Amino acid sequence: MKKILVTGANGQLGSELAVLSSKYTQYKWVFADRTQVTLDDLGILKIQLNQIQPDVIFNCGAYTAVDKAETEKEKAFAINNLAVELIAKYTRENNTKLIHISTDYVFDGTSAIALDEDEETNPINIYGASKRAGEIACLKENPDSIIIRTSWVYSKFGNNFVKTMQRLMQEREVINVVNDQIGSPTYAADLAQAMMAILESPEWISGIYNYSNEGEISWYEFALRIKELGGYICNIGGIPSGSYPTPAKRPKFSLLDKKKIKDIYNLNIPNYKESLKKMFL
Ligand SMILES: NC(=O)c1ccc[n+]([C@@H]2O[C@H](COP(=O)([O-])OP(=O)(O)OC[C@H]3O[C@@H](n4cnc5c(N)ncnc54)[C@H](OP(=O)(O)O)[C@@H]3O)[C@@H](O)[C@H]2O)c1
């Protein structure tokens, strides 16, 4: 029985994979939290991987505190770059399949058209730089690995924009949301399914793939859709990014082109409007 190791098991994506795993009982699943697979201590990480001996690794663990990364550069790089490098090396040496997850923040947001996998990167913040370094290390140490870049991830598990909006829209009469950052949200359960589709496919074609839900929206439009589905009465205002300063810069435009993953893995990607409904079930 093949063993799949999921790192960062208590995160949004890790938790969705745990839900999905009940449909894939032909695998032995190992869901590892930070004590079982420790991404900020390479010595311990190496021992843990050697003990678990997975056939497949879904590397869902990451340093994801985008704003905090601006002042915790070393920690962000330790988890998003050095640990990825070690994991990729382990997978090459042990003939283990690796699906690693990356981000739209490897781009600077100056494009006006959907970004494909070959688009030049230029990370917009420290978190993005640490994730880009991880991508490079991953493909260098194990050229047979698959990296999925995703954006605006949300889930019923963990903290995310949708859950924050659901709470604020019940608490407040007015909320302002930035309307000049364009992208597409990703329902983590959909991404989890895409990862399984890749693993189950007879094709394993290494390299970088983009994945998000279909649709092209701003955070403001996303908030309007959340309001509509939740039936909230709160007023939503659109504001420019400049009126909502954050320690880390965000890309103005980070829509990912999904043609490659759709063509190679024959994926039918849901529109964000469809997937968002599941947050209200
Ligand atoms: N969230 C987004 O909007 C977004 C957008 C684009 C790309 N991504 C990428 O998508 C992937 C999944 O993200 P997500 O939203 O599921 O992230 P998440 O909910 O923040 O989960 C990250 C997981 O990593 C774990 N982790 C953090 N530091 C660790 C350490 N030192 N050792 C071991 N585990 C550690 C966390 O453990 P604890 O639970 O113990 O904290 C958490 O379970 C990541 O690679 C992320 O960079 C996310």
Coordinates of C-alpha atoms in Angstrom, one line a residue, residues 65-279:
A65 CA 2.2 34.7 7.6
V66 CA 2.7 37.1 4.7
D67 CA 3.0 40.3 6.6
K68 CA 5.0 38.8 9.5
A69 CA 7.5 37.5 7.0
E70 CA 8.7 41.0 6.3
T71 CA 10.3 40.9 9.8
E72 CA 10.8 37.2 10.0
K73 CA 12.8 36.6 6.8
E74 CA 15.0 33.9 8.2
K75 CA 12.1 31.9 9.5
A76 CA 10.2 32.2 6.3
F77 CA 13.1 31.1 4.2
A78 CA 13.9 28.2 6.6
I79 CA 10.4 26.8 6.1
N80 CA 9.6 27.8 2.5
N81 CA 13.1 27.3 1.0
L82 CA 15.5 25.2 3.1
A83 CA 12.9 22.6 4.2
V84 CA 11.6 22.3 0.6
E85 CA 15.2 21.8 -0.6
L86 CA 15.7 19.0 2.0
I87 CA 12.3 17.4 1.2
A88 CA 13.0 17.5 -2.6
K89 CA 16.5 15.9 -2.0
Y90 CA 14.9 13.2 0.1
T91 CA 12.3 12.5 -2.6
R92 CA 14.9 12.2 -5.3
E93 CA 17.1 9.9 -3.3
N94 CA 14.2 7.7 -2.2
N95 CA 12.2 7.6 -5.4
T96 CA 9.3 9.4 -3.7
K97 CA 6.8 11.5 -5.6
L98 CA 6.6 15.1 -4.5
I99 CA 3.8 17.7 -5.0
H100 CA 4.8 21.0 -3.6
I101 CA 2.6 24.0 -3.3
S102 CA 3.6 27.6 -4.2
T103 CA 2.0 30.9 -4.7
D104 CA 1.0 33.8 -7.0
Y105 CA 3.1 36.1 -4.8
V106 CA 6.1 35.0 -6.8
F107 CA 4.9 37.6 -9.3
D108 CA 5.1 41.4 -8.9
G109 CA 1.5 42.0 -10.2
T110 CA 2.4 44.2 -13.1
S111 CA 1.0 41.9 -15.8
A112 CA -2.3 42.7 -17.4
I113 CA -3.0 39.2 -18.7
A114 CA -3.3 35.8 -16.9
L115 CA 0.1 34.6 -15.9
D116 CA 1.3 31.3 -17.3
E117 CA 3.9 29.0 -15.7
D118 CA 6.7 30.4 -17.8
E119 CA 6.1 34.0 -17.0
E120 CA 9.1 35.7 -15.4
T121 CA 8.9 35.8 -11.6
N122 CA 9.7 38.8 -9.5
P123 CA 8.5 38.2 -5.9
I124 CA 6.6 41.1 -4.5
N125 CA 7.4 40.5 -0.8
I126 CA 9.6 38.4 1.5
Y127 CA 7.0 35.6 1.6
G128 CA 6.9 35.5 -2.2
A129 CA 10.7 35.5 -2.3
S130 CA 10.9 32.6 0.1
K131 CA 8.4 30.6 -1.9
R132 CA 10.2 31.3 -5.2
A133 CA 13.5 30.2 -3.6
G134 CA 11.6 27.0 -2.6
E135 CA 10.4 26.5 -6.1
I136 CA 13.9 26.8 -7.5
A137 CA 15.4 24.5 -4.8
C138 CA 12.6 21.9 -5.3
L139 CA 13.2 21.6 -9.1
K140 CA 16.9 21.7 -8.7
E141 CA 17.0 18.9 -6.0
N142 CA 14.3 16.8 -7.7
P143 CA 13.5 17.8 -11.3
D144 CA 10.8 15.1 -11.3
S145 CA 8.7 17.0 -8.7
I146 CA 5.4 18.8 -9.4
I147 CA 4.8 22.3 -8.1
I148 CA 1.4 23.8 -8.0
R149 CA 1.1 27.6 -7.8
T150 CA -2.2 28.7 -6.3
S151 CA -3.8 31.9 -5.0
W152 CA -6.2 33.3 -2.5
V153 CA -6.8 30.0 -0.7
Y154 CA -9.8 29.6 1.6
S155 CA -11.5 26.7 3.3
K156 CA -13.9 25.9 6.2
F157 CA -10.7 25.1 8.1
G158 CA -8.2 27.7 9.3
N159 CA -8.2 31.4 8.8
N160 CA -8.9 33.1 5.5
F161 CA -10.6 36.0 3.8
V162 CA -14.0 34.3 3.5
K163 CA -14.2 33.4 7.2
T164 CA -13.0 36.9 8.1
M165 CA -15.7 38.5 5.9
Q166 CA -18.4 36.2 7.2
R167 CA -17.6 37.3 10.7
L168 CA -17.2 41.0 10.0
M169 CA -20.3 41.2 7.9
Q170 CA -22.3 40.0 10.9
E171 CA -20.5 42.3 13.3
R172 CA -20.3 45.6 11.3
E173 CA -22.6 47.9 9.3
V174 CA -19.9 48.9 6.8
I175 CA -16.8 47.2 5.6
N176 CA -14.2 48.5 3.1
V177 CA -12.4 46.1 0.8
V178 CA -9.7 46.7 -1.7
N179 CA -10.9 46.8 -5.3
D180 CA -7.7 47.2 -7.2
Q181 CA -6.1 43.7 -6.6
I182 CA -7.3 41.2 -9.2
G183 CA -6.9 37.5 -9.1
S184 CA -8.9 34.3 -8.5
P185 CA -9.8 32.6 -5.2
T186 CA -9.0 28.9 -4.6
Y187 CA -11.3 26.7 -2.6
A188 CA -8.8 24.4 -0.8
A189 CA -11.0 21.3 -1.3
D190 CA -10.9 21.8 -5.1
L191 CA -7.1 22.1 -5.0
A192 CA -7.0 18.9 -2.9
Q193 CA -9.0 17.1 -5.5
A194 CA -6.7 18.4 -8.3
M195 CA -3.7 17.0 -6.4
M196 CA -5.4 13.6 -6.2
A197 CA -6.3 13.8 -9.9
I198 CA -2.6 14.3 -10.7
L199 CA -1.5 11.5 -8.4
E200 CA -4.0 9.1 -9.9
S201 CA -3.3 10.1 -13.5
P202 CA -1.1 7.7 -15.5
E203 CA 0.8 10.9 -16.5
W204 CA 3.3 12.3 -14.1
I205 CA 4.8 15.3 -15.9
S206 CA 7.1 17.3 -13.7
G207 CA 7.3 21.0 -13.5
I208 CA 5.2 24.0 -12.4
Y209 CA 1.4 24.2 -12.8
N210 CA -1.1 26.9 -11.9
Y211 CA -4.3 26.2 -10.1
S212 CA -7.1 28.4 -8.8
N213 CA -10.8 28.4 -9.3
E214 CA -12.1 30.0 -12.5
G215 CA -13.1 33.6 -12.5
E216 CA -11.3 37.0 -12.5
I217 CA -12.3 39.3 -9.6
S218 CA -11.1 41.8 -7.0
W219 CA -11.2 41.2 -3.3
Y220 CA -14.1 43.7 -3.3
E221 CA -16.1 41.7 -5.8
F222 CA -15.3 38.5 -3.8
A223 CA -16.7 40.3 -0.7
L224 CA -19.9 41.2 -2.6
R225 CA -20.4 37.6 -3.5
I226 CA -19.9 36.5 0.1
K227 CA -22.4 39.1 1.2
E228 CA -24.9 37.8 -1.4
L229 CA -24.5 34.2 -0.5
G230 CA -24.6 34.8 3.3
G231 CA -27.6 37.2 3.0
Y232 CA -25.8 39.8 5.1
I233 CA -27.0 43.3 5.2
C234 CA -23.7 45.0 5.8
N235 CA -22.6 47.7 3.3
I236 CA -19.5 46.9 1.4
G237 CA -17.3 49.8 0.1
G238 CA -14.5 49.4 -2.5
I239 CA -11.2 51.1 -1.6
P240 CA -7.8 51.3 -3.3
S241 CA -4.9 49.3 -1.8
G242 CA -3.3 52.6 -0.8
S243 CA -6.1 53.1 1.8
Y244 CA -5.4 49.7 3.4
P245 CA -1.6 49.6 4.0
T246 CA -0.1 46.3 4.9
P247 CA 3.5 45.5 5.9
A248 CA 3.9 43.3 2.8
K249 CA 3.0 44.5 -0.6
R250 CA 0.4 42.5 -2.6
P251 CA 0.3 42.1 -6.4
K252 CA -2.2 44.2 -8.2
F253 CA -2.8 41.5 -10.7
S254 CA -2.1 37.8 -10.1
L255 CA -4.6 35.9 -12.2
L256 CA -3.1 32.5 -13.0
D257 CA -3.6 30.9 -16.4
K258 CA -4.8 27.3 -15.8
K259 CA -4.5 26.0 -19.4
K260 CA -1.5 23.7 -18.7
I261 CA -3.1 21.8 -15.7
K262 CA -6.4 21.6 -17.5
D263 CA -4.9 20.2 -20.7
I264 CA -2.4 17.7 -19.2
Y265 CA -4.6 16.5 -16.4
N266 CA -8.0 16.9 -18.0
L267 CA -9.3 18.9 -15.1
N268 CA -12.7 20.6 -15.0
I269 CA -12.0 23.5 -12.6
P270 CA -15.1 25.0 -10.9
N271 CA -15.9 28.7 -11.1
Y272 CA -15.2 30.4 -7.8
K273 CA -19.0 31.2 -7.5
E274 CA -19.8 27.5 -7.4
S275 CA -17.1 26.6 -4.9
L276 CA -17.8 29.6 -2.6
K277 CA -21.4 28.2 -2.1
K278 CA -19.8 25.3 -0.2
M279 CA -18.7 27.6 2.5

